[in-house]
mmCIF file with all atom_site columns, N, CA, C and O in Angstrom:
data_model
loop_
_atom_site.group_PDB
_atom_site.id
_atom_site.type_symbol
_atom_site.label_atom_id
_atom_site.label_alt_id
_atom_site.label_comp_id
_atom_site.label_asym_id
_atom_site.label_entity_id
_atom_site.label_seq_id
_atom_site.pdbx_PDB_ins_code
_atom_site.Cartn_x
_atom_site.Cartn_y
_atom_site.Cartn_z
_atom_site.occupancy
_atom_site.B_iso_or_equiv
_atom_site.pdbx_formal_charge
_atom_site.auth_seq_id
_atom_site.auth_comp_id
_atom_site.auth_asym_id
_atom_site.auth_atom_id
_atom_site.pdbx_PDB_model_num
ATOM 1   N N  . MET O 1 1  ? 0.819  -1.210 0.000   1.00 54.00 ? 1  MET O N  1
ATOM 2   C CA . MET O 1 1  ? 0.000  0.000  0.000   1.00 54.00 ? 1  MET O CA 1
ATOM 3   C C  . MET O 1 1  ? 0.859  1.268  0.000   1.00 54.00 ? 1  MET O C  1
ATOM 4   O O  . MET O 1 1  ? 0.420  2.310  -0.424  1.00 54.00 ? 1  MET O O  1
ATOM 5   N N  . SER O 1 2  ? 2.093  1.168  0.475   1.00 60.00 ? 2  SER O N  1
ATOM 6   C CA . SER O 1 2  ? 2.943  2.359  0.540   1.00 60.00 ? 2  SER O CA 1
ATOM 7   C C  . SER O 1 2  ? 3.341  2.868  -0.849  1.00 60.00 ? 2  SER O C  1
ATOM 8   O O  . SER O 1 2  ? 3.778  3.996  -0.976  1.00 60.00 ? 2  SER O O  1
ATOM 9   N N  . ASN O 1 3  ? 3.204  2.033  -1.888  1.00 88.00 ? 3  ASN O N  1
ATOM 10  C CA . ASN O 1 3  ? 3.523  2.469  -3.246  1.00 88.00 ? 3  ASN O CA 1
ATOM 11  C C  . ASN O 1 3  ? 2.439  3.339  -3.854  1.00 88.00 ? 3  ASN O C  1
ATOM 12  O O  . ASN O 1 3  ? 2.620  3.867  -4.943  1.00 88.00 ? 3  ASN O O  1
ATOM 13  N N  . VAL O 1 4  ? 1.347  3.506  -3.168  1.00 95.00 ? 4  VAL O N  1
ATOM 14  C CA . VAL O 1 4  ? 0.232  4.302  -3.673  1.00 95.00 ? 4  VAL O CA 1
ATOM 15  C C  . VAL O 1 4  ? 0.506  5.797  -3.493  1.00 95.00 ? 4  VAL O C  1
ATOM 16  O O  . VAL O 1 4  ? 0.025  6.613  -4.258  1.00 95.00 ? 4  VAL O O  1
ATOM 17  N N  . TYR O 1 5  ? 1.324  6.131  -2.497  1.00 96.00 ? 5  TYR O N  1
ATOM 18  C CA . TYR O 1 5  ? 1.595  7.528  -2.172  1.00 96.00 ? 5  TYR O CA 1
ATOM 19  C C  . TYR O 1 5  ? 3.082  7.826  -2.231  1.00 96.00 ? 5  TYR O C  1
ATOM 20  O O  . TYR O 1 5  ? 3.922  6.965  -1.985  1.00 96.00 ? 5  TYR O O  1
ATOM 21  N N  . LEU O 1 6  ? 3.387  9.074  -2.545  1.00 97.00 ? 6  LEU O N  1
ATOM 22  C CA . LEU O 1 6  ? 4.754  9.567  -2.494  1.00 97.00 ? 6  LEU O CA 1
ATOM 23  C C  . LEU O 1 6  ? 4.833  10.561 -1.342  1.00 97.00 ? 6  LEU O C  1
ATOM 24  O O  . LEU O 1 6  ? 4.117  11.564 -1.327  1.00 97.00 ? 6  LEU O O  1
ATOM 25  N N  . TYR O 1 7  ? 5.678  10.254 -0.371  1.00 96.00 ? 7  TYR O N  1
ATOM 26  C CA . TYR O 1 7  ? 5.966  11.186 0.712   1.00 96.00 ? 7  TYR O CA 1
ATOM 27  C C  . TYR O 1 7  ? 7.206  11.959 0.286   1.00 96.00 ? 7  TYR O C  1
ATOM 28  O O  . TYR O 1 7  ? 8.299  11.405 0.231   1.00 96.00 ? 7  TYR O O  1
ATOM 29  N N  . CYS O 1 8  ? 7.033  13.206 -0.042  1.00 97.00 ? 8  CYS O N  1
ATOM 30  C CA . CYS O 1 8  ? 8.109  14.033 -0.586  1.00 97.00 ? 8  CYS O CA 1
ATOM 31  C C  . CYS O 1 8  ? 8.679  14.904 0.530   1.00 97.00 ? 8  CYS O C  1
ATOM 32  O O  . CYS O 1 8  ? 8.002  15.798 1.041   1.00 97.00 ? 8  CYS O O  1
ATOM 33  N N  . TYR O 1 9  ? 9.942  14.637 0.903   1.00 97.00 ? 9  TYR O N  1
ATOM 34  C CA . TYR O 1 9  ? 10.620 15.406 1.936   1.00 97.00 ? 9  TYR O CA 1
ATOM 35  C C  . TYR O 1 9  ? 11.557 16.458 1.344   1.00 97.00 ? 9  TYR O C  1
ATOM 36  O O  . TYR O 1 9  ? 12.141 17.245 2.078   1.00 97.00 ? 9  TYR O O  1
ATOM 37  N N  . SER O 1 10 ? 11.731 16.451 0.040   1.00 97.00 ? 10 SER O N  1
ATOM 38  C CA . SER O 1 10 ? 12.671 17.340 -0.631  1.00 97.00 ? 10 SER O CA 1
ATOM 39  C C  . SER O 1 10 ? 11.957 18.583 -1.176  1.00 97.00 ? 10 SER O C  1
ATOM 40  O O  . SER O 1 10 ? 11.100 18.469 -2.061  1.00 97.00 ? 10 SER O O  1
ATOM 41  N N  . PRO O 1 11 ? 12.318 19.769 -0.678  1.00 97.00 ? 11 PRO O N  1
ATOM 42  C CA . PRO O 1 11 ? 11.712 20.985 -1.232  1.00 97.00 ? 11 PRO O CA 1
ATOM 43  C C  . PRO O 1 11 ? 11.968 21.135 -2.733  1.00 97.00 ? 11 PRO O C  1
ATOM 44  O O  . PRO O 1 11 ? 11.090 21.581 -3.466  1.00 97.00 ? 11 PRO O O  1
ATOM 45  N N  . SER O 1 12 ? 13.161 20.745 -3.210  1.00 97.00 ? 12 SER O N  1
ATOM 46  C CA . SER O 1 12 ? 13.438 20.887 -4.639  1.00 97.00 ? 12 SER O CA 1
ATOM 47  C C  . SER O 1 12 ? 12.568 19.936 -5.456  1.00 97.00 ? 12 SER O C  1
ATOM 48  O O  . SER O 1 12 ? 12.070 20.318 -6.521  1.00 97.00 ? 12 SER O O  1
ATOM 49  N N  . MET O 1 13 ? 12.355 18.721 -4.976  1.00 98.00 ? 13 MET O N  1
ATOM 50  C CA . MET O 1 13 ? 11.467 17.790 -5.681  1.00 98.00 ? 13 MET O CA 1
ATOM 51  C C  . MET O 1 13 ? 10.029 18.302 -5.642  1.00 98.00 ? 13 MET O C  1
ATOM 52  O O  . MET O 1 13 ? 9.314  18.246 -6.640  1.00 98.00 ? 13 MET O O  1
ATOM 53  N N  . PHE O 1 14 ? 9.614  18.826 -4.502  1.00 98.00 ? 14 PHE O N  1
ATOM 54  C CA . PHE O 1 14 ? 8.270  19.386 -4.366  1.00 98.00 ? 14 PHE O CA 1
ATOM 55  C C  . PHE O 1 14 ? 8.043  20.485 -5.403  1.00 98.00 ? 14 PHE O C  1
ATOM 56  O O  . PHE O 1 14 ? 7.046  20.480 -6.123  1.00 98.00 ? 14 PHE O O  1
ATOM 57  N N  . HIS O 1 15 ? 8.996  21.417 -5.503  1.00 98.00 ? 15 HIS O N  1
ATOM 58  C CA . HIS O 1 15 ? 8.843  22.521 -6.458  1.00 98.00 ? 15 HIS O CA 1
ATOM 59  C C  . HIS O 1 15 ? 8.858  22.020 -7.898  1.00 98.00 ? 15 HIS O C  1
ATOM 60  O O  . HIS O 1 15 ? 8.122  22.526 -8.747  1.00 98.00 ? 15 HIS O O  1
ATOM 61  N N  . PHE O 1 16 ? 9.681  21.005 -8.172  1.00 98.00 ? 16 PHE O N  1
ATOM 62  C CA . PHE O 1 16 ? 9.709  20.414 -9.510  1.00 98.00 ? 16 PHE O CA 1
ATOM 63  C C  . PHE O 1 16 ? 8.340  19.823 -9.856  1.00 98.00 ? 16 PHE O C  1
ATOM 64  O O  . PHE O 1 16 ? 7.805  20.067 -10.947 1.00 98.00 ? 16 PHE O O  1
ATOM 65  N N  . LEU O 1 17 ? 7.767  19.057 -8.947  1.00 98.00 ? 17 LEU O N  1
ATOM 66  C CA . LEU O 1 17 ? 6.454  18.454 -9.195  1.00 98.00 ? 17 LEU O CA 1
ATOM 67  C C  . LEU O 1 17 ? 5.383  19.521 -9.394  1.00 98.00 ? 17 LEU O C  1
ATOM 68  O O  . LEU O 1 17 ? 4.507  19.395 -10.248 1.00 98.00 ? 17 LEU O O  1
ATOM 69  N N  . ARG O 1 18 ? 5.466  20.593 -8.619  1.00 98.00 ? 18 ARG O N  1
ATOM 70  C CA . ARG O 1 18 ? 4.478  21.671 -8.741  1.00 98.00 ? 18 ARG O CA 1
ATOM 71  C C  . ARG O 1 18 ? 4.612  22.381 -10.091 1.00 98.00 ? 18 ARG O C  1
ATOM 72  O O  . ARG O 1 18 ? 3.620  22.782 -10.675 1.00 98.00 ? 18 ARG O O  1
ATOM 73  N N  . THR O 1 19 ? 5.845  22.525 -10.604 1.00 97.00 ? 19 THR O N  1
ATOM 74  C CA . THR O 1 19 ? 6.006  23.165 -11.912 1.00 97.00 ? 19 THR O CA 1
ATOM 75  C C  . THR O 1 19 ? 5.419  22.300 -13.015 1.00 97.00 ? 19 THR O C  1
ATOM 76  O O  . THR O 1 19 ? 5.087  22.812 -14.083 1.00 97.00 ? 19 THR O O  1
ATOM 77  N N  . LYS O 1 20 ? 5.286  21.014 -12.762 1.00 97.00 ? 20 LYS O N  1
ATOM 78  C CA . LYS O 1 20 ? 4.663  20.089 -13.717 1.00 97.00 ? 20 LYS O CA 1
ATOM 79  C C  . LYS O 1 20 ? 3.134  20.084 -13.573 1.00 97.00 ? 20 LYS O C  1
ATOM 80  O O  . LYS O 1 20 ? 2.446  19.326 -14.249 1.00 97.00 ? 20 LYS O O  1
ATOM 81  N N  . GLY O 1 21 ? 2.610  20.905 -12.680 1.00 97.00 ? 21 GLY O N  1
ATOM 82  C CA . GLY O 1 21 ? 1.166  21.000 -12.496 1.00 97.00 ? 21 GLY O CA 1
ATOM 83  C C  . GLY O 1 21 ? 0.586  19.900 -11.624 1.00 97.00 ? 21 GLY O C  1
ATOM 84  O O  . GLY O 1 21 ? -0.630 19.711 -11.597 1.00 97.00 ? 21 GLY O O  1
ATOM 85  N N  . ILE O 1 22 ? 1.447  19.202 -10.903 1.00 98.00 ? 22 ILE O N  1
ATOM 86  C CA . ILE O 1 22 ? 0.984  18.110 -10.048 1.00 98.00 ? 22 ILE O CA 1
ATOM 87  C C  . ILE O 1 22 ? 0.622  18.672 -8.685  1.00 98.00 ? 22 ILE O C  1
ATOM 88  O O  . ILE O 1 22 ? 1.390  19.409 -8.069  1.00 98.00 ? 22 ILE O O  1
ATOM 89  N N  . ARG O 1 23 ? -0.558 18.306 -8.239  1.00 97.00 ? 23 ARG O N  1
ATOM 90  C CA . ARG O 1 23 ? -1.066 18.811 -6.964  1.00 97.00 ? 23 ARG O CA 1
ATOM 91  C C  . ARG O 1 23 ? -0.810 17.812 -5.852  1.00 97.00 ? 23 ARG O C  1
ATOM 92  O O  . ARG O 1 23 ? -0.894 16.617 -6.064  1.00 97.00 ? 23 ARG O O  1
ATOM 93  N N  . TYR O 1 24 ? -0.505 18.321 -4.685  1.00 98.00 ? 24 TYR O N  1
ATOM 94  C CA . TYR O 1 24 ? -0.306 17.442 -3.536  1.00 98.00 ? 24 TYR O CA 1
ATOM 95  C C  . TYR O 1 24 ? -1.615 17.259 -2.779  1.00 98.00 ? 24 TYR O C  1
ATOM 96  O O  . TYR O 1 24 ? -2.534 18.068 -2.893  1.00 98.00 ? 24 TYR O O  1
ATOM 97  N N  . ILE O 1 25 ? -1.690 16.179 -2.021  1.00 98.00 ? 25 ILE O N  1
ATOM 98  C CA . ILE O 1 25 ? -2.899 15.865 -1.250  1.00 98.00 ? 25 ILE O CA 1
ATOM 99  C C  . ILE O 1 25 ? -2.922 16.669 0.048   1.00 98.00 ? 25 ILE O C  1
ATOM 100 O O  . ILE O 1 25 ? -3.930 17.259 0.415   1.00 98.00 ? 25 ILE O O  1
ATOM 101 N N  . CYS O 1 26 ? -1.791 16.656 0.752   1.00 98.00 ? 26 CYS O N  1
ATOM 102 C CA . CYS O 1 26 ? -1.700 17.396 2.006   1.00 98.00 ? 26 CYS O CA 1
ATOM 103 C C  . CYS O 1 26 ? -0.237 17.638 2.338   1.00 98.00 ? 26 CYS O C  1
ATOM 104 O O  . CYS O 1 26 ? 0.658  17.072 1.727   1.00 98.00 ? 26 CYS O O  1
ATOM 105 N N  . VAL O 1 27 ? -0.011 18.476 3.323   1.00 98.00 ? 27 VAL O N  1
ATOM 106 C CA . VAL O 1 27 ? 1.327  18.745 3.835   1.00 98.00 ? 27 VAL O CA 1
ATOM 107 C C  . VAL O 1 27 ? 1.328  18.364 5.309   1.00 98.00 ? 27 VAL O C  1
ATOM 108 O O  . VAL O 1 27 ? 0.311  18.488 5.993   1.00 98.00 ? 27 VAL O O  1
ATOM 109 N N  . GLY O 1 28 ? 2.459  17.841 5.774   1.00 98.00 ? 28 GLY O N  1
ATOM 110 C CA . GLY O 1 28 ? 2.545  17.432 7.173   1.00 98.00 ? 28 GLY O CA 1
ATOM 111 C C  . GLY O 1 28 ? 3.927  17.689 7.731   1.00 98.00 ? 28 GLY O C  1
ATOM 112 O O  . GLY O 1 28 ? 4.836  18.125 7.027   1.00 98.00 ? 28 GLY O O  1
ATOM 113 N N  . ILE O 1 29 ? 4.078  17.388 9.013   1.00 97.00 ? 29 ILE O N  1
ATOM 114 C CA . ILE O 1 29 ? 5.342  17.546 9.715   1.00 97.00 ? 29 ILE O CA 1
ATOM 115 C C  . ILE O 1 29 ? 5.767  16.182 10.249  1.00 97.00 ? 29 ILE O C  1
ATOM 116 O O  . ILE O 1 29 ? 4.978  15.502 10.912  1.00 97.00 ? 29 ILE O O  1
ATOM 117 N N  . ASN O 1 30 ? 7.000  15.796 9.955   1.00 95.00 ? 30 ASN O N  1
ATOM 118 C CA . ASN O 1 30 ? 7.541  14.555 10.478  1.00 95.00 ? 30 ASN O CA 1
ATOM 119 C C  . ASN O 1 30 ? 7.740  14.721 11.983  1.00 95.00 ? 30 ASN O C  1
ATOM 120 O O  . ASN O 1 30 ? 8.434  15.635 12.425  1.00 95.00 ? 30 ASN O O  1
ATOM 121 N N  . GLU O 1 31 ? 7.133  13.840 12.770  1.00 95.00 ? 31 GLU O N  1
ATOM 122 C CA . GLU O 1 31 ? 7.179  13.974 14.226  1.00 95.00 ? 31 GLU O CA 1
ATOM 123 C C  . GLU O 1 31 ? 8.593  13.833 14.783  1.00 95.00 ? 31 GLU O C  1
ATOM 124 O O  . GLU O 1 31 ? 8.934  14.453 15.785  1.00 95.00 ? 31 GLU O O  1
ATOM 125 N N  . LYS O 1 32 ? 9.424  13.004 14.149  1.00 95.00 ? 32 LYS O N  1
ATOM 126 C CA . LYS O 1 32 ? 10.777 12.774 14.667  1.00 95.00 ? 32 LYS O CA 1
ATOM 127 C C  . LYS O 1 32 ? 11.747 13.885 14.308  1.00 95.00 ? 32 LYS O C  1
ATOM 128 O O  . LYS O 1 32 ? 12.576 14.279 15.117  1.00 95.00 ? 32 LYS O O  1
ATOM 129 N N  . THR O 1 33 ? 11.668 14.381 13.075  1.00 95.00 ? 33 THR O N  1
ATOM 130 C CA . THR O 1 33 ? 12.651 15.363 12.609  1.00 95.00 ? 33 THR O CA 1
ATOM 131 C C  . THR O 1 33 ? 12.135 16.796 12.627  1.00 95.00 ? 33 THR O C  1
ATOM 132 O O  . THR O 1 33 ? 12.920 17.736 12.572  1.00 95.00 ? 33 THR O O  1
ATOM 133 N N  . GLY O 1 34 ? 10.820 16.965 12.627  1.00 96.00 ? 34 GLY O N  1
ATOM 134 C CA . GLY O 1 34 ? 10.240 18.300 12.552  1.00 96.00 ? 34 GLY O CA 1
ATOM 135 C C  . GLY O 1 34 ? 10.229 18.853 11.140  1.00 96.00 ? 34 GLY O C  1
ATOM 136 O O  . GLY O 1 34 ? 9.821  19.981 10.918  1.00 96.00 ? 34 GLY O O  1
ATOM 137 N N  . GLY O 1 35 ? 10.686 18.027 10.170  1.00 96.00 ? 35 GLY O N  1
ATOM 138 C CA . GLY O 1 35 ? 10.729 18.470 8.772   1.00 96.00 ? 35 GLY O CA 1
ATOM 139 C C  . GLY O 1 35 ? 9.370  18.369 8.100   1.00 96.00 ? 35 GLY O C  1
ATOM 140 O O  . GLY O 1 35 ? 8.548  17.533 8.453   1.00 96.00 ? 35 GLY O O  1
ATOM 141 N N  . ARG O 1 36 ? 9.163  19.220 7.146   1.00 97.00 ? 36 ARG O N  1
ATOM 142 C CA . ARG O 1 36 ? 7.906  19.242 6.398   1.00 97.00 ? 36 ARG O CA 1
ATOM 143 C C  . ARG O 1 36 ? 7.947  18.199 5.289   1.00 97.00 ? 36 ARG O C  1
ATOM 144 O O  . ARG O 1 36 ? 8.999  17.930 4.717   1.00 97.00 ? 36 ARG O O  1
ATOM 145 N N  . PHE O 1 37 ? 6.794  17.601 4.987   1.00 98.00 ? 37 PHE O N  1
ATOM 146 C CA . PHE O 1 37 ? 6.677  16.714 3.833   1.00 98.00 ? 37 PHE O CA 1
ATOM 147 C C  . PHE O 1 37 ? 5.364  16.989 3.125   1.00 98.00 ? 37 PHE O C  1
ATOM 148 O O  . PHE O 1 37 ? 4.433  17.544 3.709   1.00 98.00 ? 37 PHE O O  1
ATOM 149 N N  . TRP O 1 38 ? 5.329  16.602 1.850   1.00 98.00 ? 38 TRP O N  1
ATOM 150 C CA . TRP O 1 38 ? 4.137  16.749 1.033   1.00 98.00 ? 38 TRP O CA 1
ATOM 151 C C  . TRP O 1 38 ? 3.726  15.367 0.547   1.00 98.00 ? 38 TRP O C  1
ATOM 152 O O  . TRP O 1 38 ? 4.570  14.563 0.159   1.00 98.00 ? 38 TRP O O  1
ATOM 153 N N  . LEU O 1 39 ? 2.452  15.094 0.560   1.00 98.00 ? 39 LEU O N  1
ATOM 154 C CA . LEU O 1 39 ? 1.935  13.793 0.158   1.00 98.00 ? 39 LEU O CA 1
ATOM 155 C C  . LEU O 1 39 ? 1.290  13.906 -1.219  1.00 98.00 ? 39 LEU O C  1
ATOM 156 O O  . LEU O 1 39 ? 0.416  14.744 -1.439  1.00 98.00 ? 39 LEU O O  1
ATOM 157 N N  . PHE O 1 40 ? 1.761  13.073 -2.143  1.00 98.00 ? 40 PHE O N  1
ATOM 158 C CA . PHE O 1 40 ? 1.241  13.032 -3.506  1.00 98.00 ? 40 PHE O CA 1
ATOM 159 C C  . PHE O 1 40 ? 0.675  11.649 -3.778  1.00 98.00 ? 40 PHE O C  1
ATOM 160 O O  . PHE O 1 40 ? 1.203  10.651 -3.278  1.00 98.00 ? 40 PHE O O  1
ATOM 161 N N  . ALA O 1 41 ? -0.382 11.578 -4.582  1.00 97.00 ? 41 ALA O N  1
ATOM 162 C CA . ALA O 1 41 ? -0.861 10.293 -5.095  1.00 97.00 ? 41 ALA O CA 1
ATOM 163 C C  . ALA O 1 41 ? 0.132  9.857  -6.164  1.00 97.00 ? 41 ALA O C  1
ATOM 164 O O  . ALA O 1 41 ? 0.479  10.637 -7.051  1.00 97.00 ? 41 ALA O O  1
ATOM 165 N N  . LYS O 1 42 ? 0.623  8.641  -6.090  1.00 97.00 ? 42 LYS O N  1
ATOM 166 C CA . LYS O 1 42 ? 1.657  8.170  -7.022  1.00 97.00 ? 42 LYS O CA 1
ATOM 167 C C  . LYS O 1 42 ? 0.989  7.605  -8.271  1.00 97.00 ? 42 LYS O C  1
ATOM 168 O O  . LYS O 1 42 ? 0.935  6.395  -8.477  1.00 97.00 ? 42 LYS O O  1
ATOM 169 N N  . ASP O 1 43 ? 0.485  8.498  -9.118  1.00 96.00 ? 43 ASP O N  1
ATOM 170 C CA . ASP O 1 43 ? -0.152 8.091  -10.369 1.00 96.00 ? 43 ASP O CA 1
ATOM 171 C C  . ASP O 1 43 ? 0.874  8.141  -11.501 1.00 96.00 ? 43 ASP O C  1
ATOM 172 O O  . ASP O 1 43 ? 2.054  8.394  -11.275 1.00 96.00 ? 43 ASP O O  1
ATOM 173 N N  . ASP O 1 44 ? 0.422  7.890  -12.712 1.00 96.00 ? 44 ASP O N  1
ATOM 174 C CA . ASP O 1 44 ? 1.344  7.850  -13.853 1.00 96.00 ? 44 ASP O CA 1
ATOM 175 C C  . ASP O 1 44 ? 2.044  9.185  -14.081 1.00 96.00 ? 44 ASP O C  1
ATOM 176 O O  . ASP O 1 44 ? 3.226  9.221  -14.426 1.00 96.00 ? 44 ASP O O  1
ATOM 177 N N  . ALA O 1 45 ? 1.333  10.296 -13.890 1.00 96.00 ? 45 ALA O N  1
ATOM 178 C CA . ALA O 1 45 ? 1.935  11.616 -14.094 1.00 96.00 ? 45 ALA O CA 1
ATOM 179 C C  . ALA O 1 45 ? 3.063  11.849 -13.093 1.00 96.00 ? 45 ALA O C  1
ATOM 180 O O  . ALA O 1 45 ? 4.119  12.391 -13.454 1.00 96.00 ? 45 ALA O O  1
ATOM 181 N N  . VAL O 1 46 ? 2.867  11.438 -11.857 1.00 97.00 ? 46 VAL O N  1
ATOM 182 C CA . VAL O 1 46 ? 3.901  11.596 -10.836 1.00 97.00 ? 46 VAL O CA 1
ATOM 183 C C  . VAL O 1 46 ? 5.096  10.700 -11.159 1.00 97.00 ? 46 VAL O C  1
ATOM 184 O O  . VAL O 1 46 ? 6.245  11.127 -11.060 1.00 97.00 ? 46 VAL O O  1
ATOM 185 N N  . LYS O 1 47 ? 4.834  9.477  -11.577 1.00 96.00 ? 47 LYS O N  1
ATOM 186 C CA . LYS O 1 47 ? 5.924  8.557  -11.914 1.00 96.00 ? 47 LYS O CA 1
ATOM 187 C C  . LYS O 1 47 ? 6.764  9.094  -13.073 1.00 96.00 ? 47 LYS O C  1
ATOM 188 O O  . LYS O 1 47 ? 7.995  9.045  -13.034 1.00 96.00 ? 47 LYS O O  1
ATOM 189 N N  . ARG O 1 48 ? 6.109  9.636  -14.099 1.00 97.00 ? 48 ARG O N  1
ATOM 190 C CA . ARG O 1 48 ? 6.838  10.231 -15.230 1.00 97.00 ? 48 ARG O CA 1
ATOM 191 C C  . ARG O 1 48 ? 7.666  11.427 -14.770 1.00 97.00 ? 48 ARG O C  1
ATOM 192 O O  . ARG O 1 48 ? 8.817  11.600 -15.167 1.00 97.00 ? 48 ARG O O  1
ATOM 193 N N  . ALA O 1 49 ? 7.064  12.272 -13.931 1.00 98.00 ? 49 ALA O N  1
ATOM 194 C CA . ALA O 1 49 ? 7.774  13.458 -13.438 1.00 98.00 ? 49 ALA O CA 1
ATOM 195 C C  . ALA O 1 49 ? 8.973  13.050 -12.581 1.00 98.00 ? 49 ALA O C  1
ATOM 196 O O  . ALA O 1 49 ? 10.032 13.676 -12.662 1.00 98.00 ? 49 ALA O O  1
ATOM 197 N N  . LEU O 1 50 ? 8.841  11.992 -11.786 1.00 97.00 ? 50 LEU O N  1
ATOM 198 C CA . LEU O 1 50 ? 9.961  11.531 -10.970 1.00 97.00 ? 50 LEU O CA 1
ATOM 199 C C  . LEU O 1 50 ? 11.094 10.999 -11.841 1.00 97.00 ? 50 LEU O C  1
ATOM 200 O O  . LEU O 1 50 ? 12.269 11.232 -11.543 1.00 97.00 ? 50 LEU O O  1
ATOM 201 N N  . ASP O 1 51 ? 10.741 10.301 -12.907 1.00 97.00 ? 51 ASP O N  1
ATOM 202 C CA . ASP O 1 51 ? 11.768 9.836  -13.850 1.00 97.00 ? 51 ASP O CA 1
ATOM 203 C C  . ASP O 1 51 ? 12.516 11.022 -14.455 1.00 97.00 ? 51 ASP O C  1
ATOM 204 O O  . ASP O 1 51 ? 13.740 11.008 -14.574 1.00 97.00 ? 51 ASP O O  1
ATOM 205 N N  . GLU O 1 52 ? 11.756 12.052 -14.819 1.00 97.00 ? 52 GLU O N  1
ATOM 206 C CA . GLU O 1 52 ? 12.366 13.258 -15.396 1.00 97.00 ? 52 GLU O CA 1
ATOM 207 C C  . GLU O 1 52 ? 13.233 13.979 -14.357 1.00 97.00 ? 52 GLU O C  1
ATOM 208 O O  . GLU O 1 52 ? 14.330 14.452 -14.660 1.00 97.00 ? 52 GLU O O  1
ATOM 209 N N  . TYR O 1 53 ? 12.753 14.033 -13.131 1.00 97.00 ? 53 TYR O N  1
ATOM 210 C CA . TYR O 1 53 ? 13.501 14.678 -12.029 1.00 97.00 ? 53 TYR O CA 1
ATOM 211 C C  . TYR O 1 53 ? 14.814 13.938 -11.800 1.00 97.00 ? 53 TYR O C  1
ATOM 212 O O  . TYR O 1 53 ? 15.875 14.561 -11.685 1.00 97.00 ? 53 TYR O O  1
ATOM 213 N N  . ASP O 1 54 ? 14.763 12.613 -11.751 1.00 96.00 ? 54 ASP O N  1
ATOM 214 C CA . ASP O 1 54 ? 15.975 11.810 -11.547 1.00 96.00 ? 54 ASP O CA 1
ATOM 215 C C  . ASP O 1 54 ? 16.959 11.990 -12.697 1.00 96.00 ? 54 ASP O C  1
ATOM 216 O O  . ASP O 1 54 ? 18.170 12.067 -12.482 1.00 96.00 ? 54 ASP O O  1
ATOM 217 N N  . ALA O 1 55 ? 16.453 12.062 -13.919 1.00 96.00 ? 55 ALA O N  1
ATOM 218 C CA . ALA O 1 55 ? 17.316 12.209 -15.090 1.00 96.00 ? 55 ALA O CA 1
ATOM 219 C C  . ALA O 1 55 ? 17.989 13.577 -15.119 1.00 96.00 ? 55 ALA O C  1
ATOM 220 O O  . ALA O 1 55 ? 19.075 13.725 -15.692 1.00 96.00 ? 55 ALA O O  1
ATOM 221 N N  . SER O 1 56 ? 17.364 14.568 -14.506 1.00 92.00 ? 56 SER O N  1
ATOM 222 C CA . SER O 1 56 ? 17.909 15.928 -14.540 1.00 92.00 ? 56 SER O CA 1
ATOM 223 C C  . SER O 1 56 ? 19.027 16.136 -13.519 1.00 92.00 ? 56 SER O C  1
ATOM 224 O O  . SER O 1 56 ? 19.694 17.152 -13.539 1.00 92.00 ? 56 SER O O  1
ATOM 225 N N  . LYS O 1 57 ? 19.224 15.188 -12.640 1.00 83.00 ? 57 LYS O N  1
ATOM 226 C CA . LYS O 1 57 ? 20.270 15.315 -11.608 1.00 83.00 ? 57 LYS O CA 1
ATOM 227 C C  . LYS O 1 57 ? 21.617 14.909 -12.130 1.00 83.00 ? 57 LYS O C  1
ATOM 228 O O  . LYS O 1 57 ? 21.809 14.121 -12.970 1.00 83.00 ? 57 LYS O O  1
#
């Protein structure tokens, strides 16, 4: 079930996904680290964008 969602802890990845027009479900705070994360549905558009993000590094 964990493959259904993308927990994005990277601000640069978050901004990249947003520039692709991908909307997040919610934003939260990691209880252990205090860091912010964004939750995305891991659909085909997100998977393609992640491939593009990885290739750009």
